[in-house]
Amino acid sequence: MNILALETSCDETGIALLAGAQEGMALTFTTRKAALLSQAALHAPYGGVYPNLAKREHEKNLPTLFAEFKDAVAEVDAIAVTHGPGLEPALWQGVEFAKKLAEEYGKPLLPVNHMEGHLVSSLARRDASAPEETYRLEQVELPVLALLISGGHTELVLMREWFAYEVVGKTLDDAVGECFDKVARMLGLSYPGGPEISKLADQHRTGKLSGAESFSVALPRPMLNSGTCDFSFSGLKTAVLYTLRTLTKERPLAAAEQAAFAAEFENAIGEVLVAKVRRALHDTGARTFVLGGGVAANRYIREQLQALVLEEFPEVELRTPELSLTGDNAVMIGHAALARLLMGRAEPRPPEEVRAVGNLSIAG
Ligand code: KG4
Ligand code: ZN
């Protein structure tokens, strides 16, 4: 089974051609071709994604990328497109493009939830022995608990049955990635800020920079003991703003101090994520824990969650995504679509019924 998948929910334009198959108890997803254009550099001056600019770029990029896939469309069994959540003007570009293709080539159109894309692609494991880029989805013990952390979302999702979701916790304000990006901007780092902060924090932890021996900073861990699985990061962001203001009254931070600050910020985020996942694993009895979303690329956060599962929930299986699939891309949308198609759970829609929904929930 072959599908063409499109992703335009934020600032990445992605198109991918995938082949899916059932092999015994496993589903396999092979990437035949994948193209991705990032607009990050264009949005950098704004310190975040500028929706109308994203829309214009998708409009320009989609036909350019599609030229590489044109010859293959006649052979696909369906066209999958992200219809939410995300920036609505950006989503519409992908949705309208996919609708036209579905009509022109007479193909079923499958609207895909972006968060399901992060979740399913993070559950699938790369098959290193396959000649082409192939992922296998197998031996997933339910229920699955997913921590989905990205620039727009921070949520703990429980999947008791395939494709049936319950949100057990979410952010009440900013998303983790958004908090990384805003704090990075305050520290004078470039967008997207997550990788920059993480690099600095690593330098501090590995003792690569000297000169911050007498420097100390303590940031809050918001809602650590709220008794719920919900998150809040806006207070942490405000605390960073005021703390930095005080610290830089006399002079800017030295490189080593900036790195120590980044490490404390990452520690605060890591501690909150670990506490909430601990609580959610405890409350739900999940058998599998999966981490997904752009922030899942963060090495420190991965290590902290890995340690939690290994030490306190040894019966739970941990799955983390391939680094190449953490940020937004069309391959992950293809994984979600193929998983549904191969399990007989896909719901193709007539093109005129497919709409972009900015605040689409994974829980339906
Ligand atoms: O999933 P994604 O590509 O886009 C959304 O759906 O939002 O996530 C992008 C977010 C950005 O906020 C970026 O700063 C963050 O992921 N990110 C990271 C790292 N790599 C990307 N945050 C922390 N550490 C990283 N290594
Ligand atoms: Zn995403």
PDB file of C-alpha atoms and ligand atoms in Angstrom, residues 9-12 114-115 118 149-153 176-178 180-181 191-195 198 266 293-299 301 326-328, ligand 1:
ATOM      1  CA  SER A   9       0.910  22.745  10.306  1.00  0.00           C
ATOM      2  CA  CYS A  10       3.719  25.067  11.362  1.00  0.00           C
ATOM      3  CA  ASP A  11       6.922  26.234   9.691  1.00  0.00           C
ATOM      4  CA  GLU A  12       7.971  23.052   7.887  1.00  0.00           C
ATOM      5  CA  HIS A 114      -0.625  16.087  13.698  1.00  0.00           C
ATOM      6  CA  MET A 115      -0.283  14.865  17.301  1.00  0.00           C
ATOM      7  CA  HIS A 118       4.073  12.452  16.493  1.00  0.00           C
ATOM      8  CA  ILE A 149       6.060  18.090  23.681  1.00  0.00           C
ATOM      9  CA  SER A 150       6.428  20.580  20.858  1.00  0.00           C
ATOM     10  CA  GLY A 151       6.371  24.271  20.046  1.00  0.00           C
ATOM     11  CA  GLY A 152       2.593  24.380  20.178  1.00  0.00           C
ATOM     12  CA  HIS A 153       1.670  21.524  22.520  1.00  0.00           C
ATOM     13  CA  VAL A 176       7.402  23.507  26.525  1.00  0.00           C
ATOM     14  CA  GLY A 177       8.959  24.276  23.120  1.00  0.00           C
ATOM     15  CA  GLU A 178       7.481  27.770  23.178  1.00  0.00           C
ATOM     16  CA  PHE A 180      12.425  27.113  25.328  1.00  0.00           C
ATOM     17  CA  ASP A 181      12.112  29.494  22.360  1.00  0.00           C
ATOM     18  CA  TYR A 191      15.323  30.761  16.918  1.00  0.00           C
ATOM     19  CA  PRO A 192      14.458  27.909  17.295  1.00  0.00           C
ATOM     20  CA  GLY A 193      15.865  28.231  20.774  1.00  0.00           C
ATOM     21  CA  GLY A 194      15.419  24.699  22.096  1.00  0.00           C
ATOM     22  CA  PRO A 195      18.555  23.239  20.492  1.00  0.00           C
ATOM     23  CA  SER A 198      20.276  22.466  25.155  1.00  0.00           C
ATOM     24  CA  GLU A 266      16.554  22.831  31.478  1.00  0.00           C
ATOM     25  CA  GLY A 293       7.277  16.058  19.416  1.00  0.00           C
ATOM     26  CA  GLY A 294      10.038  18.513  18.543  1.00  0.00           C
ATOM     27  CA  VAL A 295      11.277  18.829  22.143  1.00  0.00           C
ATOM     28  CA  ALA A 296      11.744  15.044  22.250  1.00  0.00           C
ATOM     29  CA  ALA A 297      15.047  15.790  20.487  1.00  0.00           C
ATOM     30  CA  ASN A 298      16.352  17.174  23.782  1.00  0.00           C
ATOM     31  CA  ARG A 299      18.990  14.771  25.102  1.00  0.00           C
ATOM     32  CA  ILE A 301      14.966  15.402  28.824  1.00  0.00           C
ATOM     33  CA  THR A 326      11.193  14.498  16.226  1.00  0.00           C
ATOM     34  CA  GLY A 327      10.653  17.793  14.393  1.00  0.00           C
ATOM     35  CA  ASP A 328       7.673  18.240  12.088  1.00  0.00           C
TER      36      ASP A 328
HETATM   37  O1  KG4 B   1       7.112  19.416  16.856  1.00  0.00           O
HETATM   38  P1  KG4 B   1       7.824  20.635  16.396  1.00  0.00           P
HETATM   39  O2  KG4 B   1       8.839  20.505  15.280  1.00  0.00           O
HETATM   40  O3  KG4 B   1       6.795  21.741  15.936  1.00  0.00           O
HETATM   41  C1  KG4 B   1       5.556  21.909  16.526  1.00  0.00           C
HETATM   42  O4  KG4 B   1       4.648  21.082  16.245  1.00  0.00           O
HETATM   43  O5  KG4 B   1       5.453  22.868  17.319  1.00  0.00           O
HETATM   44  O6  KG4 B   1       8.526  21.303  17.668  1.00  0.00           O
HETATM   45  C2  KG4 B   1       9.311  22.467  17.558  1.00  0.00           C
HETATM   46  C3  KG4 B   1       9.822  22.862  18.936  1.00  0.00           C
HETATM   47  C4  KG4 B   1      10.491  24.243  18.967  1.00  0.00           C
HETATM   48  O7  KG4 B   1       9.919  24.985  20.028  1.00  0.00           O
HETATM   49  C5  KG4 B   1      11.962  23.902  19.239  1.00  0.00           C
HETATM   50  O8  KG4 B   1      12.650  24.904  19.972  1.00  0.00           O
HETATM   51  C6  KG4 B   1      11.833  22.633  20.043  1.00  0.00           C
HETATM   52  O9  KG4 B   1      10.816  21.921  19.399  1.00  0.00           O
HETATM   53  N1  KG4 B   1      13.077  21.851  20.075  1.00  0.00           N
HETATM   54  C7  KG4 B   1      13.805  21.620  21.194  1.00  0.00           C
HETATM   55  C8  KG4 B   1      14.951  20.895  20.801  1.00  0.00           C
HETATM   56  N2  KG4 B   1      14.886  20.691  19.449  1.00  0.00           N
HETATM   57  C9  KG4 B   1      13.721  21.283  19.024  1.00  0.00           C
HETATM   58  N3  KG4 B   1      13.579  21.981  22.462  1.00  0.00           N
HETATM   59  C10 KG4 B   1      14.495  21.613  23.381  1.00  0.00           C
HETATM   60  N4  KG4 B   1      15.618  20.931  23.090  1.00  0.00           N
HETATM   61  C11 KG4 B   1      15.885  20.541  21.828  1.00  0.00           C
HETATM   62  N5  KG4 B   1      16.998  19.856  21.553  1.00  0.00           N
END
